[in-house]
């Protein structure tokens, strides 16, 4: 697979079922890797719930040969921050830069929208995910056990990067 063949675009309503299935499969692996025994919300997400997200959030999809192989959702907040969720890449395409390409598209979108900080929760036990987000400029702001396992709240600051680039 050539990285140049991966296209990232905003999701449409036609993508809802593919996004739902991809997210479910990705979060089954996530729960297994994190040792989570409780039900993780994306595993029971309905078509209607995903459809609502596509209508109300910034939902991006990564395509290879016109097939959705990755997706994520971004909720833009009133305080000039955003929350990233439901990041998933098809198991068949992991470790092929799909996540990096998606996150580069997120960075472009956040900078274009003037977002100051982007947040995401991830299982702190899944070192590969924490490492991935660190490489993309995130840091751990806090942790919580609100879902029955340790989740790290990661933050990426865009405003700081803008100021640093000006100096």
XYZ file of N, CA and C in Angstrom:
501
model
N 0.846 -1.177 0.000
C 0.000 0.000 0.000
C 0.886 1.233 0.000
N 0.648 2.104 -0.937
C 1.383 3.363 -1.037
C 0.641 4.420 -0.232
N 1.370 5.138 0.620
C 0.768 6.182 1.457
C 0.048 7.226 0.618
N 0.496 7.408 -0.610
C -0.117 8.395 -1.487
C -1.528 7.955 -1.909
N -1.834 6.681 -1.743
C -3.139 6.165 -2.131
C -4.195 6.371 -1.048
N -3.797 6.848 0.133
C -4.730 7.075 1.225
C -5.283 8.492 1.113
N -6.596 8.596 1.104
C -7.285 9.874 1.000
C -8.045 10.111 2.299
N -7.953 11.330 2.845
C -8.726 11.696 4.027
C -9.741 12.753 3.613
N -10.974 12.543 4.032
C -12.032 13.503 3.730
C -13.043 13.523 4.870
N -13.901 14.536 4.831
C -14.990 14.634 5.789
C -15.992 13.533 5.475
N -16.511 12.885 6.518
C -17.485 11.814 6.333
C -18.809 12.363 5.816
N -19.516 11.513 5.094
C -20.866 11.845 4.623
C -21.834 10.836 5.231
N -23.105 11.087 5.083
C -24.113 10.167 5.621
C -24.027 8.784 4.974
N -23.499 8.713 3.756
C -23.323 7.413 3.088
C -22.277 6.544 3.803
N -21.424 7.178 4.626
C -20.336 6.469 5.303
C -20.729 5.883 6.659
N -21.919 6.198 7.140
C -22.289 5.894 8.525
C -22.090 4.424 8.886
N -22.602 3.511 8.093
C -22.501 2.091 8.458
C -21.056 1.609 8.447
N -20.261 2.032 7.471
C -18.848 1.639 7.456
C -18.120 2.190 8.686
N -18.424 3.428 9.065
C -17.801 4.031 10.252
C -18.200 3.252 11.499
N -19.490 2.910 11.600
C -19.976 2.176 12.773
C -19.262 0.835 12.919
N -19.141 0.104 11.832
C -18.499 -1.217 11.868
C -16.999 -1.097 12.147
N -16.340 -0.150 11.505
C -14.908 0.060 11.730
C -14.645 0.435 13.191
N -15.453 1.338 13.718
C -15.283 1.780 15.100
C -15.497 0.619 16.061
N -16.545 -0.163 15.832
C -16.811 -1.329 16.688
C -15.619 -2.285 16.678
N -15.122 -2.612 15.498
C -13.994 -3.547 15.402
C -12.739 -2.977 16.060
N -12.479 -1.695 15.852
C -11.299 -1.054 16.443
C -11.372 -1.058 17.963
N -12.551 -0.799 18.491
C -12.686 -0.729 19.948
C -12.768 -2.098 20.596
N -13.082 -3.138 19.833
C -12.959 -4.500 20.363
C -11.485 -4.785 20.626
N -10.614 -4.407 19.685
C -9.161 -4.578 19.862
C -8.656 -3.702 21.000
N -9.141 -2.456 21.073
C -8.750 -1.514 22.117
C -9.053 -2.101 23.496
N -10.276 -2.601 23.673
C -10.679 -3.174 24.963
C -9.817 -4.387 25.311
N -9.551 -5.219 24.322
C -8.718 -6.404 24.545
C -7.298 -6.001 24.936
N -6.702 -5.076 24.215
C -5.330 -4.627 24.489
C -5.208 -3.933 25.837
N -6.274 -3.248 26.265
C -6.239 -2.514 27.533
C -6.687 -3.376 28.706
N -7.154 -4.582 28.424
C -7.639 -5.448 29.491
C -8.954 -4.957 30.085
N -9.767 -4.319 29.274
C -11.039 -3.770 29.741
C -12.108 -4.846 29.626
N -12.770 -5.127 30.738
C -13.819 -6.140 30.730
C -15.212 -5.519 30.658
N -15.337 -4.261 31.045
C -16.628 -3.569 30.966
C -16.926 -3.233 29.506
N -18.207 -3.020 29.226
C -18.603 -2.669 27.866
C -18.089 -1.278 27.515
N -17.376 -1.174 26.404
C -16.870 0.100 25.909
C -17.946 0.654 24.971
N -18.341 1.906 25.182
C -19.479 2.514 24.483
C -19.502 2.289 22.969
N -18.391 2.429 22.249
C -18.456 2.256 20.788
C -18.893 0.855 20.346
N -18.801 -0.125 21.234
C -19.178 -1.488 20.845
C -20.684 -1.641 20.675
N -21.455 -0.767 21.292
C -22.913 -0.878 21.187
C -23.547 0.320 20.498
N -22.741 1.089 19.794
C -23.228 2.289 19.124
C -24.176 1.926 17.967
N -25.307 2.584 17.896
C -26.285 2.308 16.849
C -25.990 3.128 15.589
N -26.626 2.729 14.510
C -26.529 3.464 13.250
C -26.964 4.910 13.470
N -28.065 5.092 14.185
C -28.608 6.430 14.429
C -27.644 7.296 15.244
N -26.958 6.699 16.202
C -25.987 7.456 16.999
C -24.811 7.933 16.142
N -24.321 7.061 15.276
C -23.219 7.443 14.385
C -23.706 8.485 13.383
N -24.896 8.312 12.879
C -25.459 9.283 11.946
C -25.528 10.673 12.597
N -25.965 10.735 13.843
C -26.032 12.011 14.566
C -24.641 12.635 14.692
N -23.641 11.803 14.979
C -22.265 12.294 15.109
C -21.779 12.877 13.779
N -22.067 12.203 12.682
C -21.649 12.700 11.355
C -22.320 14.044 11.072
N -23.544 14.198 11.533
C -24.272 15.457 11.308
C -23.777 16.597 12.206
N -23.294 16.281 13.423
C -23.015 17.330 14.408
C -21.545 17.543 14.740
N -20.673 16.655 14.318
C -19.250 16.764 14.630
C -18.429 16.779 13.347
N -17.161 17.056 13.512
C -16.212 16.912 12.406
C -15.795 15.441 12.397
N -16.258 14.692 11.444
C -15.925 13.273 11.342
C -15.090 13.098 10.081
N -13.884 12.574 10.268
C -12.980 12.346 9.136
C -12.837 10.854 8.886
N -12.688 10.499 7.623
C -12.447 9.115 7.249
C -11.200 9.042 6.371
N -10.476 7.937 6.522
C -9.336 7.635 5.655
C -9.780 6.524 4.725
N -9.516 6.713 3.436
C -9.926 5.728 2.443
C -8.722 5.182 1.693
N -8.807 3.900 1.371
C -7.840 3.248 0.502
C -8.667 2.475 -0.515
N -8.466 2.757 -1.791
C -9.279 2.146 -2.855
C -10.767 2.333 -2.569
N -11.122 3.529 -2.133
C -12.504 3.935 -1.853
C -13.161 3.182 -0.695
N -12.382 2.435 0.080
C -12.895 1.726 1.259
C -12.430 2.475 2.502
N -13.329 2.679 3.448
C -12.965 3.365 4.695
C -12.108 2.427 5.537
N -10.882 2.881 5.839
C -9.952 2.070 6.632
C -9.581 2.755 7.950
N -10.093 3.962 8.151
C -9.846 4.689 9.391
C -10.870 5.788 9.552
N -11.149 6.126 10.805
C -12.068 7.233 11.057
C -11.811 7.818 12.433
N -12.320 9.016 12.636
C -12.241 9.681 13.934
C -13.295 10.773 13.979
N -13.549 11.243 15.197
C -14.573 12.274 15.391
C -14.003 13.395 16.258
N -14.403 14.607 15.943
C -13.926 15.769 16.689
C -15.123 16.631 17.072
N -15.243 16.887 18.352
C -16.272 17.797 18.832
C -15.614 19.140 19.121
N -16.084 20.172 18.460
C -15.548 21.518 18.656
C -16.312 22.152 19.818
N -15.574 22.642 20.796
C -16.175 23.238 22.002
C -16.215 24.761 21.873
N -17.067 25.378 22.676
C -17.238 26.836 22.645
C -16.007 27.582 23.158
N -15.169 26.911 23.965
C -14.003 27.583 24.556
C -12.749 27.499 23.690
N -12.925 27.249 22.399
C -11.805 27.176 21.452
C -10.928 25.942 21.651
N -11.534 24.909 22.250
C -10.863 23.621 22.372
C -11.685 22.604 21.587
N -11.133 21.417 21.450
C -11.841 20.350 20.750
C -11.535 19.031 21.445
N -12.433 18.078 21.268
C -12.263 16.751 21.863
C -12.300 15.712 20.747
N -11.235 14.931 20.677
C -11.071 13.887 19.666
C -11.554 12.563 20.253
N -12.325 11.823 19.469
C -12.813 10.534 19.974
C -12.978 9.536 18.839
N -13.199 8.306 19.259
C -13.501 7.209 18.330
C -12.465 7.065 17.215
N -11.206 7.262 17.560
C -10.134 7.086 16.574
C -9.972 5.590 16.330
N -10.068 5.190 15.080
C -9.925 3.775 14.770
C -9.353 3.559 13.382
N -8.529 2.527 13.286
C -7.956 2.112 11.999
C -8.209 0.622 11.864
N -8.648 0.214 10.701
C -8.898 -1.195 10.430
C -7.661 -2.020 10.767
N -7.896 -3.151 11.400
C -6.772 -4.019 11.804
C -5.885 -4.387 10.619
N -6.483 -4.562 9.451
C -5.715 -4.935 8.258
C -4.745 -3.851 7.808
N -4.996 -2.594 8.225
C -4.191 -1.470 7.745
C -3.384 -0.797 8.853
N -3.369 -1.380 10.045
C -2.584 -0.783 11.120
C -1.099 -0.912 10.807
N -0.331 0.015 11.350
C 1.111 0.094 11.133
C 1.464 0.402 9.679
N 0.565 1.097 8.991
C 0.796 1.541 7.617
C 0.637 3.049 7.492
N 0.808 3.771 8.589
C 0.735 5.237 8.625
C -0.667 5.805 8.471
N -1.698 4.985 8.529
C -3.067 5.492 8.394
C -3.384 6.435 9.551
N -3.046 6.026 10.778
C -3.289 6.880 11.942
C -2.543 8.198 11.840
N -1.303 8.143 11.411
C -0.499 9.360 11.262
C -1.107 10.284 10.212
N -1.549 9.715 9.104
C -2.150 10.515 8.035
C -3.452 11.158 8.525
N -4.264 10.402 9.250
C -5.492 10.960 9.826
C -5.175 12.098 10.799
N -4.183 11.875 11.660
C -3.839 12.897 12.656
C -3.244 14.138 11.995
N -2.531 13.976 10.897
C -2.035 15.149 10.163
C -3.210 15.975 9.633
N -4.256 15.281 9.172
C -5.456 15.981 8.697
C -6.149 16.699 9.854
N -6.144 16.079 11.031
C -6.711 16.717 12.231
C -5.930 17.982 12.549
N -4.605 17.891 12.536
C -3.776 19.069 12.822
C -4.104 20.215 11.867
N -4.208 19.916 10.583
C -4.539 20.947 9.594
C -5.891 21.575 9.897
N -6.875 20.731 10.230
C -8.212 21.226 10.525
C -8.226 22.083 11.785
N -7.529 21.630 12.828
C -7.499 22.384 14.087
C -6.824 23.736 13.893
N -5.749 23.767 13.142
C -5.050 25.028 12.876
C -5.917 25.958 12.025
N -6.602 25.389 11.033
C -7.480 26.185 10.185
C -8.640 26.782 11.001
N -9.142 26.024 11.979
C -10.260 26.480 12.800
C -9.815 27.365 13.969
N -8.505 27.486 14.158
C -7.998 28.306 15.240
C -8.173 27.690 16.616
N -8.191 26.371 16.688
C -8.355 25.665 17.967
C -7.066 25.799 18.784
N -7.226 26.074 20.083
C -6.073 26.211 20.972
C -5.557 24.867 21.479
N -6.481 23.989 21.921
C -6.090 22.701 22.497
C -7.029 21.597 22.019
N -6.453 20.445 21.741
C -7.205 19.261 21.357
C -6.988 18.207 22.439
N -8.069 17.596 22.904
C -8.005 16.594 23.965
C -8.477 15.247 23.450
N -7.950 14.191 24.079
C -8.409 12.828 23.811
C -8.136 11.986 25.053
N -9.019 11.040 25.332
C -8.771 10.037 26.370
C -8.284 8.754 25.696
N -7.359 8.071 26.341
C -6.948 6.754 25.871
C -6.539 5.913 27.074
N -6.615 4.608 26.918
C -6.236 3.699 28.003
C -4.747 3.842 28.266
N -4.399 4.156 29.500
C -2.988 4.397 29.814
C -2.150 3.124 29.741
N -2.786 1.965 29.792
C -2.057 0.696 29.724
C -1.610 0.341 28.309
N -2.207 0.970 27.313
C -1.874 0.632 25.925
C -0.736 1.554 25.482
N 0.468 1.099 25.767
C 1.669 1.899 25.531
C 1.773 2.368 24.084
N 1.408 1.509 23.141
C 1.533 1.888 21.726
C 0.673 3.108 21.404
N -0.512 3.220 22.007
C -1.365 4.384 21.759
C -0.800 5.636 22.420
N -0.382 5.495 23.673
C 0.195 6.644 24.385
C 1.425 7.139 23.630
N 2.256 6.218 23.190
C 3.462 6.567 22.428
C 3.100 7.256 21.110
N 2.083 6.741 20.420
C 1.627 7.331 19.167
C 1.213 8.782 19.386
N 0.410 9.019 20.402
C -0.065 10.387 20.653
C 1.077 11.300 21.102
N 2.011 10.778 21.875
C 3.184 11.592 22.258
C 3.954 12.022 21.012
N 4.138 11.101 20.078
C 4.854 11.437 18.842
C 4.120 12.500 18.040
N 2.811 12.588 18.221
C 2.004 13.579 17.503
C 1.873 14.882 18.293
N 2.623 15.024 19.397
C 2.658 16.288 20.129
C 1.722 16.391 21.320
N 1.074 15.312 21.702
C 0.203 15.312 22.875
C 1.029 15.056 24.136
N 0.490 15.438 25.275
C 1.058 15.094 26.574
C -0.077 14.709 27.505
N 0.238 13.945 28.561
C -0.784 13.543 29.524
C -1.049 14.701 30.467
N -2.304 15.124 30.494
C -2.701 16.203 31.394
C -3.198 15.646 32.729
N -3.892 14.512 32.687
C -4.413 13.899 33.916
C -4.817 12.459 33.613
N -5.198 11.737 34.671
C -5.737 10.387 34.508
C -7.020 10.274 35.322
N -7.817 9.301 34.960
C -9.075 9.056 35.662
C -9.397 7.570 35.623
N -10.198 7.111 36.583
C -10.695 5.731 36.592
C -12.215 5.730 36.461
N -12.763 6.776 35.875
C -14.215 6.951 35.792
C -14.931 5.868 34.993
N -14.222 5.128 34.188
C -14.837 4.059 33.381
C -14.412 2.666 33.849
N -13.747 2.614 35.014
C -13.345 1.323 35.565
C -11.937 0.888 35.184
N -11.226 1.696 34.429
C -9.832 1.443 34.069
C -9.138 2.792 33.985
N -7.814 2.796 34.023
C -7.091 4.070 34.012
C -7.052 4.622 32.588
N -7.646 5.803 32.441
C -7.624 6.504 31.160
C -6.793 7.761 31.325
N -5.951 8.007 30.353
C -5.153 9.232 30.344
C -5.873 10.260 29.487
N -5.967 11.485 30.014
C -6.465 12.607 29.221
C -5.238 13.271 28.621
N -5.149 13.210 27.307
C -4.021 13.807 26.613
C -4.442 15.121 25.980
N -3.478 16.028 25.854
C -3.744 17.349 25.308
C -2.666 17.699 24.287
N -3.090 18.327 23.218
C -2.149 18.887 22.249
C -2.478 20.362 22.128
N -1.480 21.191 22.351
C -1.673 22.632 22.301
C -1.262 23.164 20.933
N -2.176 23.864 20.299
C -1.890 24.462 18.998
C -1.477 25.916 19.160
N -2.048 26.609 20.117
C -1.737 28.021 20.333
C -0.255 28.193 20.673
N 0.282 27.311 21.517
C 1.696 27.352 21.898
C 2.573 27.182 20.668
N 2.191 26.255 19.800
C 2.963 26.011 18.577
C 2.952 27.253 17.681
N 1.800 27.932 17.617
C 1.706 29.143 16.806
C 2.649 30.222 17.327
N 2.660 30.400 18.646
C 3.517 31.410 19.267
C 4.977 31.075 19.031
N 5.339 29.790 19.200
C 6.732 29.351 19.002
C 7.177 29.596 17.567
N 6.282 29.383 16.615
C 6.622 29.601 15.208
C 6.846 31.075 14.883
N 6.221 31.951 15.657
C 6.363 33.385 15.427
C 7.678 33.934 15.977
N 8.246 33.236 16.961
C 9.486 33.731 17.597
C 10.705 33.492 16.741
